[in-house]
Short mmCIF file of C-alpha atoms in Angstrom, two decimals:
data_model
loop_
_atom_site.label_atom_id
_atom_site.label_comp_id
_atom_site.label_asym_id
_atom_site.label_seq_id
_atom_site.Cartn_x
_atom_site.Cartn_y
_atom_site.Cartn_z
CA MET A 23 24.05 -16.49 -9.46
CA THR A 24 23.59 -14.82 -12.92
CA GLU A 25 24.35 -10.98 -12.94
CA GLY A 26 21.10 -10.62 -13.07
CA PHE A 27 20.27 -12.15 -9.51
CA ARG A 28 22.88 -9.65 -8.22
CA GLU A 29 21.95 -6.13 -9.96
CA LYS A 30 18.18 -7.18 -8.82
CA VAL A 31 19.39 -7.85 -5.43
CA PHE A 32 21.66 -4.98 -5.45
CA ARG A 33 18.43 -2.37 -6.49
CA ALA A 34 16.18 -3.81 -3.18
CA VAL A 35 18.87 -3.12 -0.98
CA ALA A 36 19.27 0.24 -2.48
CA MET A 37 15.54 1.11 -0.98
CA ILE A 38 16.51 0.90 2.19
CA PRO A 39 16.48 3.60 3.51
CA GLU A 40 18.81 5.35 6.15
CA GLY A 41 17.94 4.64 9.83
CA ARG A 42 15.96 1.36 8.52
CA VAL A 43 17.84 -2.57 8.57
CA GLY A 44 15.90 -5.43 6.05
CA SER A 45 17.26 -9.49 6.72
CA TYR A 46 18.66 -11.53 3.86
CA ALA A 47 15.39 -13.00 3.82
CA GLN A 48 13.40 -9.77 3.47
CA VAL A 49 15.91 -8.44 0.31
CA ALA A 50 14.92 -11.81 -1.13
CA GLU A 51 11.99 -11.32 -1.49
CA LEU A 52 11.69 -7.27 -2.43
CA ALA A 53 13.78 -8.46 -5.35
CA GLY A 54 11.75 -10.76 -6.38
CA PHE A 55 13.57 -14.19 -5.00
CA ALA A 56 12.06 -15.57 -2.04
CA GLY A 57 13.87 -17.35 -0.28
CA ALA A 58 16.58 -17.11 -1.46
CA ALA A 59 17.96 -15.32 1.49
CA ARG A 60 21.66 -17.85 1.20
CA ALA A 61 22.31 -16.09 -2.36
CA VAL A 62 21.66 -12.71 -1.05
CA GLY A 63 24.60 -12.66 1.84
CA ASN A 64 26.84 -14.52 -1.29
CA ALA A 65 25.94 -11.82 -4.10
CA LEU A 66 26.76 -9.05 -1.28
CA HIS A 67 29.86 -10.29 -0.56
CA ILE A 68 30.55 -9.27 -3.94
CA ASN A 69 28.72 -5.69 -3.69
CA THR A 70 32.06 -2.44 -4.71
CA ASN A 71 29.82 0.05 -4.47
CA THR A 72 28.99 0.39 -0.65
CA VAL A 73 27.38 3.51 -1.41
CA GLN A 74 24.85 2.66 -3.73
CA VAL A 75 24.55 -0.54 -2.69
CA PRO A 76 24.56 0.37 1.50
CA CYS A 77 25.16 -3.83 2.02
CA HIS A 78 25.76 -2.54 5.97
CA ARG A 79 21.49 -2.67 6.37
CA VAL A 80 20.68 -6.22 6.12
CA VAL A 81 21.39 -8.07 9.07
CA CYS A 82 19.96 -11.94 10.31
CA ALA A 83 16.23 -12.16 10.80
CA ASP A 84 16.37 -11.54 14.29
CA GLY A 85 18.78 -8.33 13.98
CA SER A 86 21.71 -10.13 14.25
CA LEU A 87 25.34 -9.19 12.45
CA ALA A 88 26.45 -11.30 10.52
CA ASP A 89 30.14 -12.41 10.76
CA GLY A 90 31.01 -12.86 7.20
CA TYR A 91 30.03 -8.85 6.70
CA ALA A 92 32.59 -7.71 3.63
CA PHE A 93 33.65 -4.04 4.54
CA GLY A 94 35.27 -3.75 7.78
CA GLY A 95 33.26 -7.20 9.76
CA PRO A 96 30.35 -7.27 12.32
CA GLU A 97 31.76 -4.22 14.67
CA LYS A 98 32.45 -1.98 11.01
CA GLN A 99 28.92 -2.82 9.97
CA LYS A 100 27.09 -1.94 13.59
CA GLU A 101 29.13 1.61 13.62
CA ARG A 102 27.81 2.57 10.26
CA LEU A 103 24.53 1.27 11.63
CA LYS A 104 24.72 2.97 14.28
CA ALA A 105 25.63 6.57 13.03
CA GLU A 106 22.79 6.38 10.83
CA GLY A 107 20.49 5.98 13.66
CA VAL A 108 19.39 2.21 13.87
CA ILE A 109 18.66 1.45 17.82
CA PHE A 110 20.25 -1.66 19.15
CA LYS A 111 19.11 -3.85 22.31
CA GLU A 112 20.19 -7.12 24.19
CA ASN A 113 23.46 -5.57 25.48
CA ASP A 114 23.36 -3.98 21.80
CA ARG A 115 23.87 -7.66 20.04
CA LYS A 116 21.42 -6.55 18.14
CA VAL A 117 18.86 -4.64 15.37
CA ASP A 118 15.93 -3.55 17.40
CA MET A 119 13.73 -5.01 13.98
CA VAL A 120 10.36 -3.73 15.09
CA ARG A 121 11.28 -0.19 15.45
CA CYS A 122 13.66 -0.09 13.61
CA GLY A 123 13.37 -3.17 10.42
CA ILE A 124 11.06 -2.77 6.84
CA ALA A 125 8.56 -4.93 7.00
CA ILE A 126 6.86 -7.17 4.81
CA GLU A 127 2.71 -8.06 4.95
CA GLU A 128 0.25 -9.59 4.05
CA HIS A 129 -3.23 -7.41 3.19
CA PRO A 130 -5.25 -8.00 6.60
CA LEU A 131 -8.27 -7.12 5.60
CA GLU A 132 -10.48 -9.42 3.71
CA PRO A 133 -11.92 -7.57 0.32
CA PHE A 134 -15.12 -6.91 1.11
CA LEU A 135 -17.53 -7.34 -2.37
CA PRO A 136 -21.26 -7.39 -2.02
CA SER A 137 -22.59 -9.48 -4.63
CA ASP A 138 -24.48 -6.53 -5.90
CA GLY A 139 -21.98 -4.55 -5.32
CA ARG A 140 -21.53 -1.96 -8.37
CA VAL A 141 -18.78 0.27 -7.32
CA LEU A 142 -14.91 -0.66 -6.48
CA PHE A 143 -12.87 1.16 -4.20
CA LEU A 144 -9.22 1.04 -4.60
CA GLY A 145 -6.44 2.25 -2.25
CA SER A 146 -2.96 1.56 -2.07
CA PHE A 147 -2.84 -0.60 0.93
CA PRO A 148 -3.75 0.05 4.65
CA PRO A 149 -1.60 1.66 7.26
CA PRO A 150 0.04 0.46 9.74
CA ARG A 151 -2.63 -1.27 12.33
CA ALA A 152 -1.54 1.39 15.21
CA ARG A 153 -3.46 3.84 13.26
CA TRP A 154 -6.58 2.18 12.79
CA SER A 155 -9.14 3.26 14.56
CA MET A 156 -11.55 0.24 12.92
CA ASP A 157 -10.77 -2.93 11.62
CA PHE A 158 -12.41 -2.02 7.78
CA PHE A 159 -11.32 0.23 4.83
CA TYR A 160 -9.51 3.67 5.51
CA PRO A 161 -9.34 2.91 8.71
CA ASN A 162 -6.87 5.92 10.03
CA PHE A 163 -8.86 8.77 11.86
CA GLN A 164 -6.99 11.41 10.32
CA ASN A 165 -7.71 9.95 6.68
CA ASP A 166 -10.54 11.96 4.56
CA PHE A 167 -11.70 9.22 3.32
CA TRP A 168 -14.80 8.54 5.25
CA ARG A 169 -15.84 11.87 5.62
CA ILE A 170 -15.88 12.73 2.02
CA GLN A 171 -18.23 10.00 1.45
CA GLY A 172 -20.64 12.12 4.53
CA LEU A 173 -20.63 15.04 2.56
CA VAL A 174 -21.23 13.60 -0.63
CA HIS A 175 -24.32 11.41 0.33
CA PHE A 176 -25.36 13.28 3.69
CA ALA A 177 -23.76 16.58 3.14
CA ASP A 178 -21.84 16.15 6.43
CA ALA A 179 -18.04 15.39 7.47
CA GLY A 180 -19.05 14.28 10.96
CA HIS A 181 -22.23 11.56 9.72
CA PHE A 182 -19.77 8.48 9.89
CA ILE A 183 -18.12 9.25 12.92
CA ALA A 184 -18.57 8.05 16.24
CA GLU A 185 -20.47 10.44 18.20
CA GLY A 186 -18.13 11.51 21.26
CA ARG A 187 -15.32 9.40 19.78
CA LYS A 188 -12.39 9.64 17.49
CA CYS A 189 -12.69 7.24 15.29
CA PHE A 190 -15.59 5.93 12.92
CA ASN A 191 -18.68 4.06 13.35
CA CYS A 192 -17.40 0.67 11.74
CA ALA A 193 -20.99 -1.07 12.11
CA MET A 194 -22.90 1.96 10.36
CA ILE A 195 -19.85 2.13 7.18
CA LYS A 196 -20.65 -1.86 6.84
CA THR A 197 -23.94 -1.33 5.94
CA PHE A 198 -23.73 2.30 4.16
CA CYS A 199 -21.60 0.56 2.39
CA ARG A 200 -23.69 -3.16 1.72
CA GLU A 201 -27.25 -0.90 1.20
CA ASN A 202 -25.58 1.47 -1.34
CA GLY A 203 -23.34 -1.43 -3.36
CA LEU A 204 -19.67 -0.12 -2.92
CA ALA A 205 -17.42 -3.10 -2.65
CA PHE A 206 -13.56 -2.12 -1.62
CA PHE A 207 -9.76 -4.00 -1.62
CA ASP A 208 -6.60 -2.34 -2.36
CA THR A 209 -4.40 -2.44 -5.76
CA ALA A 210 -1.68 -4.89 -2.90
CA SER A 211 -2.44 -7.52 -1.20
CA ARG A 212 1.36 -8.15 0.01
CA VAL A 213 3.69 -5.07 0.05
CA CYS A 214 7.17 -4.09 1.83
CA ARG A 215 6.99 -0.94 4.40
CA LEU A 216 10.35 0.10 3.65
CA LYS A 217 8.85 3.12 7.02
CA GLY A 218 7.12 2.56 9.92
CA ASN A 219 4.58 4.81 8.35
CA ALA A 220 1.32 5.13 5.87
CA SER A 221 3.36 6.71 3.03
CA ASP A 222 2.99 5.33 -0.31
CA ASP A 223 5.83 6.23 -1.42
CA PHE A 224 7.67 4.18 0.43
CA LEU A 225 5.59 1.19 -0.37
CA VAL A 226 6.54 -1.31 -2.31
CA ILE A 227 3.94 -3.78 -3.73
CA LEU A 228 5.32 -7.31 -3.81
CA ARG A 229 1.65 -8.83 -5.04
CA PRO A 230 -0.59 -6.82 -6.40
CA ALA A 231 -3.97 -7.70 -5.87
CA ASP A 232 -6.59 -9.82 -8.23
CA ILE A 233 -8.92 -7.28 -10.01
CA ALA A 234 -10.38 -9.59 -12.48
CA ALA A 235 -11.50 -12.43 -9.42
CA MET A 236 -13.50 -9.60 -7.22
CA LEU A 237 -15.08 -7.65 -10.20
CA GLN A 238 -16.10 -11.50 -11.12
CA THR A 239 -17.83 -11.47 -7.55
CA MET A 240 -20.05 -8.98 -8.43
CA PRO A 241 -21.38 -9.33 -11.94
CA MET A 242 -23.18 -5.86 -11.26
CA CYS A 243 -20.20 -3.86 -10.64
CA ARG A 244 -18.92 -1.23 -13.59
CA THR A 245 -17.17 1.42 -11.86
CA ILE A 246 -14.11 1.44 -10.14
CA VAL A 247 -11.67 3.93 -8.08
CA SER A 248 -8.49 4.52 -7.43
CA THR A 249 -8.05 6.23 -4.91
CA GLY A 250 -4.60 8.10 -5.19
CA GLY A 251 -2.18 8.37 -7.60
CA LYS A 252 -0.10 5.30 -6.10
CA SER A 253 -3.29 2.73 -6.90
CA SER A 254 -3.89 4.45 -9.84
CA GLU A 255 0.14 3.86 -10.99
CA GLU A 256 -0.40 -0.22 -9.39
CA LEU A 257 -3.79 -0.19 -11.36
CA VAL A 258 -2.29 0.54 -14.96
CA GLY A 259 0.28 -2.67 -13.79
CA ILE A 260 -2.42 -5.23 -13.04
CA LEU A 261 -4.41 -4.54 -16.43
CA GLY A 262 -1.54 -4.51 -18.73
CA ARG A 263 -1.18 -7.78 -17.04
CA LEU A 264 -4.93 -8.67 -17.64
CA GLY A 265 -3.46 -7.88 -21.45
CA ILE A 266 -5.05 -4.56 -21.27
CA THR A 267 -1.85 -2.66 -22.38
CA SER A 268 -3.24 0.31 -23.93
CA VAL A 269 -4.58 2.40 -20.86
CA VAL A 270 -3.17 5.17 -19.29
CA GLN A 271 -4.21 7.11 -15.73
CA PRO A 272 -7.00 9.16 -15.84
CA PRO A 273 -6.51 12.76 -14.78
CA VAL A 274 -7.54 13.06 -11.05
CA GLY A 275 -11.40 13.56 -10.98
CA MET A 276 -11.71 12.57 -14.88
CA PHE A 277 -12.35 8.69 -16.09
CA THR A 278 -11.22 6.74 -18.86
CA ASP A 279 -13.40 3.39 -19.74
CA ILE A 280 -11.93 -0.16 -19.83
CA ARG A 281 -13.16 -3.78 -20.79
CA VAL A 282 -12.50 -6.30 -18.36
CA ASN A 283 -13.09 -10.04 -18.07
CA ASN A 284 -15.60 -8.67 -21.51
CA ASP A 285 -17.38 -6.23 -19.29
CA ASP A 286 -17.27 -3.06 -19.65
CA ILE A 287 -15.73 -1.56 -16.65
CA ARG A 288 -15.24 2.66 -16.47
CA TRP A 289 -12.07 3.62 -13.82
CA TRP A 290 -12.07 6.81 -12.32
CA ARG A 291 -9.10 8.19 -10.82
CA MET A 292 -10.39 9.90 -7.62
CA PRO A 293 -8.03 12.60 -5.56
CA SER A 294 -6.23 11.11 -2.61
CA SER A 295 -8.44 10.94 0.57
CA SER A 296 -5.00 11.45 3.11
CA ARG A 297 -4.53 15.09 4.67
CA ALA A 298 -1.54 15.94 3.22
CA TYR A 299 -2.81 15.68 -1.03
CA PRO A 300 -2.92 19.44 -0.49
CA MET A 301 -6.53 20.12 -1.74
CA LYS A 302 -9.17 20.87 0.40
CA LEU A 303 -11.85 18.12 1.95
CA GLU A 304 -14.69 20.11 0.02
CA ALA A 305 -13.71 20.18 -3.34
CA LYS A 306 -12.07 16.47 -2.94
CA ALA A 307 -15.69 15.50 -2.04
CA ALA A 308 -17.07 17.96 -5.40
CA LEU A 309 -14.56 15.06 -6.78
CA TYR A 310 -15.90 12.06 -5.67
CA ARG A 311 -19.17 13.15 -5.80
CA LYS A 312 -19.67 12.77 -10.02
CA VAL A 313 -18.96 9.20 -9.50
CA PHE A 314 -22.28 8.75 -8.05
CA LEU A 315 -23.91 11.30 -9.97
CA SER A 316 -22.84 9.30 -13.46
CA ARG A 317 -24.94 6.67 -15.36
CA ARG A 318 -22.49 3.85 -14.30
CA TYR A 319 -23.73 3.94 -10.78
#
């Protein structure tokens, strides 16, 4: 076990927030060493700073506590976890991993890539499925992406809302996207969700999406739109791994021109469509409208 391995494991454990736990296998993947669960346990045995590296938040995959907890045994570990609000089940023997565990997730949707797609929208990652109102991108009914598109294309924020229901009309949206050459995916294909919410602040990207491969399937696509700070930040990293190292994020509502797969691509950075982003719906729509007025569309 190298010092570099231990430091990466310690950094991964430090990401687990109060009130949450992670399994040894999850910590291994979060640290970049998928499959090294046993080595993670060995590293935590020599942790000397349980404040900065809260190893009591690491448990077995089924929520049980390991006998080898090095700082007072499993009863002390349970005491510390309960003090942070962690919930136990099965006669107080196991952590409720559904309610209190971090989650590693594969992207639940296939990329939506019409062969004649002209604009590729990239978010960060879908919210937990319990928040979905449809099986498509930007599915949370509280997210305003489809209200923005309604304003941009039809001057009606409610255009894509199913009549009489609190959900979006998925069939209408898919037809609209195919007819207008709009493609969708996210900048992450595998993530660790540190809390059970949709916040990008608690989202760690484990495997970025293969944007270059997506663009190859759409020879007419000359525009990428990142929808928010997390997706824009990750897109810079993706481009860097493609050898495009001089790119910086454009300001919100602006673009920068890049070259991917020997094609000239215009990257627009748009504001997040989350209601937590401090901008009025109409102002967001005005910025998104610029993409469709561009000569590249």
